[in-house]
């Protein structure tokens, strides 16, 4: 197996054989050995032919482990394609409002230095696009990226999901509360509201 290096591009399969997502693997403990969670990924593209290593679709997600996925779950290490784009800065993450009921309180936090020791209260608008300070497993990441892919491509979610399923509703909630950084998101969000107001409106802030 090819050595997994900081800045490597990893190919992650989407659910339902819909294709792949391409991410950049990041080792935060290479920047600061005192981080709470050492590894993350940035989503770059859903199309290998249009891969641009200096842009990304959403803020970094933290990993709960990647090597098992590379060995047994079809994740593929493509290696470092652009050494100039290896980040030397630690990203920010957010926390707060973990349940629908908590949304009424409006308590949000920003985590700096990828550490639980650097947590401060903030407002949602300042952390809207940041990802939660949570280490995600293989299945959750594949679910998240598949859901985002379907929304971007305008594919009906009912074709692949039971909209009343608790796992689906949780992943959709996380996507809506931590949206991608793409110019067309506002229009995609408007389409979601029209199609599925019962799913989307509880998370409008």
CSV table of C-alpha atoms in Angstrom, one decimal:
chain,number,residue,atom,x,y,z
A,1,UNK,CA,0.0,0.0,0.0
A,2,UNK,CA,1.3,3.5,-0.9
A,3,UNK,CA,2.5,5.5,2.0
A,4,UNK,CA,-0.1,8.0,3.2
A,5,UNK,CA,1.5,11.4,3.4
A,6,UNK,CA,0.4,14.8,4.4
A,7,UNK,CA,-1.3,16.4,1.4
A,8,UNK,CA,-2.1,13.2,-0.3
A,9,UNK,CA,-5.2,13.0,-2.5
A,10,UNK,CA,-7.6,10.2,-1.5
A,11,UNK,CA,-10.3,8.8,-3.6
A,12,UNK,CA,-13.4,7.9,-1.6
A,13,UNK,CA,-16.3,5.9,-3.0
A,14,UNK,CA,-19.8,7.3,-2.9
A,15,UNK,CA,-22.8,5.2,-1.8
A,16,UNK,CA,-25.0,3.5,-4.3
A,17,UNK,CA,-22.1,3.2,-6.8
A,18,UNK,CA,-22.6,6.9,-7.8
A,19,UNK,CA,-18.9,7.5,-8.3
A,20,UNK,CA,-16.2,9.0,-6.1
A,21,UNK,CA,-15.2,12.0,-4.1
A,22,UNK,CA,-11.6,13.3,-4.0
A,23,UNK,CA,-10.2,14.8,-0.9
A,24,UNK,CA,-6.9,16.1,0.4
A,25,UNK,CA,-5.6,14.3,3.5
A,26,UNK,CA,-4.1,16.6,6.2
A,27,UNK,CA,-1.9,15.7,9.2
A,28,UNK,CA,-2.5,18.5,11.8
A,29,UNK,CA,0.0,17.0,14.2
A,30,UNK,CA,2.7,17.7,11.6
A,31,UNK,CA,2.0,21.4,12.3
A,32,UNK,CA,1.4,21.2,16.0
A,33,UNK,CA,1.9,18.0,18.0
A,34,UNK,CA,-0.5,19.2,20.7
A,35,UNK,CA,-3.7,19.0,18.6
A,36,UNK,CA,-6.6,17.0,20.1
A,37,UNK,CA,-7.4,15.3,16.8
A,38,UNK,CA,-4.5,14.8,14.4
A,39,UNK,CA,-6.1,14.1,10.9
A,40,UNK,CA,-8.6,15.6,8.6
A,41,UNK,CA,-9.7,15.8,5.0
A,42,UNK,CA,-10.8,18.6,2.6
A,43,UNK,CA,-13.3,17.8,-0.1
A,44,UNK,CA,-11.9,18.9,-3.5
A,45,UNK,CA,-14.1,17.4,-6.2
A,46,UNK,CA,-16.5,14.7,-7.4
A,47,UNK,CA,-14.8,14.6,-10.8
A,48,UNK,CA,-11.3,13.3,-11.2
A,49,UNK,CA,-11.0,15.0,-14.6
A,50,UNK,CA,-11.8,18.4,-13.0
A,51,UNK,CA,-9.6,18.0,-9.9
A,52,UNK,CA,-8.1,21.3,-8.8
A,53,UNK,CA,-5.9,20.8,-5.8
A,54,UNK,CA,-5.9,24.5,-4.7
A,55,UNK,CA,-9.7,24.8,-4.3
A,56,UNK,CA,-12.1,22.9,-2.1
A,57,UNK,CA,-15.9,22.4,-1.7
A,58,UNK,CA,-16.2,22.6,2.1
A,59,UNK,CA,-14.1,23.3,5.2
A,60,UNK,CA,-12.1,20.3,6.6
A,61,UNK,CA,-13.7,17.4,8.3
A,62,UNK,CA,-11.9,15.5,11.1
A,63,UNK,CA,-11.2,11.8,10.7
A,64,UNK,CA,-11.7,9.0,13.2
A,65,UNK,CA,-9.3,6.8,11.2
A,66,UNK,CA,-8.3,6.4,7.6
A,67,UNK,CA,-5.9,3.5,7.3
A,68,UNK,CA,-8.6,0.8,7.8
A,69,UNK,CA,-10.6,2.5,5.0
A,70,UNK,CA,-7.6,2.3,2.7
A,71,UNK,CA,-7.1,-1.4,3.4
A,72,UNK,CA,-10.7,-2.7,3.4
A,73,UNK,CA,-13.3,-0.1,2.3
A,74,UNK,CA,-12.2,0.9,-1.2
A,75,UNK,CA,-10.5,4.2,-0.3
A,76,UNK,CA,-7.6,4.8,-2.7
A,77,UNK,CA,-4.4,6.8,-1.9
A,78,UNK,CA,-3.4,8.7,-5.1
A,79,UNK,CA,-0.4,10.3,-3.5
A,80,UNK,CA,0.7,13.9,-3.2
A,81,UNK,CA,-0.1,15.7,-6.5
A,82,UNK,CA,0.8,19.2,-5.6
A,83,UNK,CA,3.3,19.8,-2.8
A,84,UNK,CA,2.9,23.5,-2.9
A,85,UNK,CA,-0.7,23.2,-1.7
A,86,UNK,CA,0.1,21.3,1.5
A,87,UNK,CA,-1.4,23.5,4.3
A,88,UNK,CA,0.8,24.9,7.0
A,89,UNK,CA,-2.1,26.4,8.9
A,90,UNK,CA,-4.5,24.7,11.4
A,91,UNK,CA,-8.2,25.0,10.4
A,92,UNK,CA,-11.0,26.1,12.7
A,93,UNK,CA,-13.9,24.0,13.8
A,94,UNK,CA,-17.2,24.7,15.5
A,95,UNK,CA,-19.4,23.2,18.2
A,96,UNK,CA,-22.8,23.9,19.8
A,97,UNK,CA,-26.5,23.3,19.2
A,98,UNK,CA,-26.2,19.5,19.0
A,99,UNK,CA,-29.9,18.9,18.9
A,100,UNK,CA,-33.0,20.6,17.4
A,101,UNK,CA,-34.0,21.8,20.8
A,102,UNK,CA,-30.6,23.3,21.4
A,103,UNK,CA,-31.0,25.5,18.3
A,104,UNK,CA,-33.3,27.7,20.4
A,105,UNK,CA,-30.5,28.6,22.8
A,106,UNK,CA,-28.2,29.7,20.0
A,107,UNK,CA,-25.0,28.8,21.8
A,108,UNK,CA,-22.1,28.3,19.3
A,109,UNK,CA,-18.4,27.8,19.8
A,110,UNK,CA,-15.2,28.0,17.7
A,111,UNK,CA,-12.3,25.6,18.3
A,112,UNK,CA,-8.9,26.9,17.4
A,113,UNK,CA,-5.6,25.0,17.0
A,114,UNK,CA,-7.6,21.8,16.5
A,115,UNK,CA,-7.8,21.6,20.3
A,116,UNK,CA,-10.4,21.3,23.0
A,117,UNK,CA,-8.2,23.6,25.0
A,118,UNK,CA,-8.9,26.6,22.7
A,119,UNK,CA,-12.7,26.9,22.7
A,120,UNK,CA,-14.5,30.2,22.7
A,121,UNK,CA,-18.1,31.3,22.4
A,122,UNK,CA,-19.2,32.9,19.1
A,123,UNK,CA,-22.1,33.6,16.8
A,124,UNK,CA,-23.4,31.2,14.2
A,125,UNK,CA,-22.7,33.5,11.3
A,126,UNK,CA,-19.0,33.5,12.2
A,127,UNK,CA,-18.8,29.7,12.1
A,128,UNK,CA,-21.5,28.8,9.6
A,129,UNK,CA,-19.3,27.1,7.1
A,130,UNK,CA,-17.0,25.4,9.6
A,131,UNK,CA,-17.3,21.7,10.2
A,132,UNK,CA,-18.1,20.3,13.7
A,133,UNK,CA,-15.3,19.4,16.1
A,134,UNK,CA,-16.1,15.7,15.7
A,135,UNK,CA,-13.9,12.8,14.3
A,136,UNK,CA,-16.0,11.1,11.6
A,137,UNK,CA,-15.8,7.4,10.7
A,138,UNK,CA,-15.6,5.9,7.2
A,139,UNK,CA,-19.4,5.3,6.8
A,140,UNK,CA,-20.4,8.8,8.0
A,141,UNK,CA,-18.0,10.5,5.5
A,142,UNK,CA,-19.2,8.4,2.6
A,143,UNK,CA,-22.8,9.2,3.6
A,144,UNK,CA,-22.1,13.0,3.9
A,145,UNK,CA,-20.3,13.2,0.5
A,146,UNK,CA,-23.0,11.1,-1.2
A,147,UNK,CA,-25.8,13.4,0.1
A,148,UNK,CA,-23.9,16.5,-1.0
A,149,UNK,CA,-23.3,15.0,-4.4
A,150,UNK,CA,-27.0,14.3,-4.9
A,151,UNK,CA,-28.0,17.8,-3.9
A,152,UNK,CA,-25.4,19.4,-6.1
A,153,UNK,CA,-26.5,17.2,-9.1
A,154,UNK,CA,-30.2,18.0,-8.4
A,155,UNK,CA,-31.1,14.3,-7.9
A,156,UNK,CA,-34.2,13.6,-5.9
A,157,UNK,CA,-33.2,12.4,-2.4
A,158,UNK,CA,-36.2,10.1,-2.2
A,159,UNK,CA,-34.7,8.0,-4.9
A,160,UNK,CA,-32.0,6.8,-2.5
A,161,UNK,CA,-33.1,7.6,1.0
A,162,UNK,CA,-36.1,7.1,3.3
A,163,UNK,CA,-36.6,10.7,4.3
A,164,UNK,CA,-38.0,9.7,7.7
A,165,UNK,CA,-34.9,7.6,8.5
A,166,UNK,CA,-33.1,9.0,11.6
A,167,UNK,CA,-29.6,8.6,10.1
A,168,UNK,CA,-30.6,10.4,6.9
A,169,UNK,CA,-32.2,13.3,8.9
A,170,UNK,CA,-29.1,13.6,11.1
A,171,UNK,CA,-26.7,13.8,8.1
A,172,UNK,CA,-29.0,16.3,6.3
A,173,UNK,CA,-29.1,18.4,9.5
A,174,UNK,CA,-25.3,18.5,9.6
A,175,UNK,CA,-25.0,19.4,6.0
A,176,UNK,CA,-27.5,22.3,6.4
A,177,UNK,CA,-25.8,23.6,9.5
A,178,UNK,CA,-22.3,23.3,7.9
A,179,UNK,CA,-22.9,24.0,4.2
A,180,UNK,CA,-20.4,23.7,1.4
A,181,UNK,CA,-18.4,26.7,0.1
A,182,UNK,CA,-19.8,26.7,-3.4
A,183,UNK,CA,-21.3,29.7,-5.3
A,184,UNK,CA,-24.5,27.8,-6.2
A,185,UNK,CA,-25.4,26.8,-2.6
A,186,UNK,CA,-28.0,29.5,-2.0
A,187,UNK,CA,-29.9,28.3,-5.1
A,188,UNK,CA,-29.6,24.7,-4.2
A,189,UNK,CA,-30.8,25.5,-0.7
A,190,UNK,CA,-33.8,27.2,-2.1
A,191,UNK,CA,-34.7,24.1,-4.1
A,192,UNK,CA,-34.4,22.0,-1.0
A,193,UNK,CA,-36.8,24.3,1.0
A,194,UNK,CA,-39.4,24.1,-1.8
A,195,UNK,CA,-39.1,20.3,-2.1
A,196,UNK,CA,-38.7,19.3,1.5
A,197,UNK,CA,-39.8,22.2,3.8
A,198,UNK,CA,-40.5,19.8,6.6
A,199,UNK,CA,-36.9,18.7,6.6
A,200,UNK,CA,-35.2,22.0,6.1
A,201,UNK,CA,-37.2,24.7,8.0
A,202,UNK,CA,-36.3,23.4,11.5
A,203,UNK,CA,-32.7,24.3,10.8
A,204,UNK,CA,-33.2,27.8,9.4
A,205,UNK,CA,-31.3,30.3,11.5
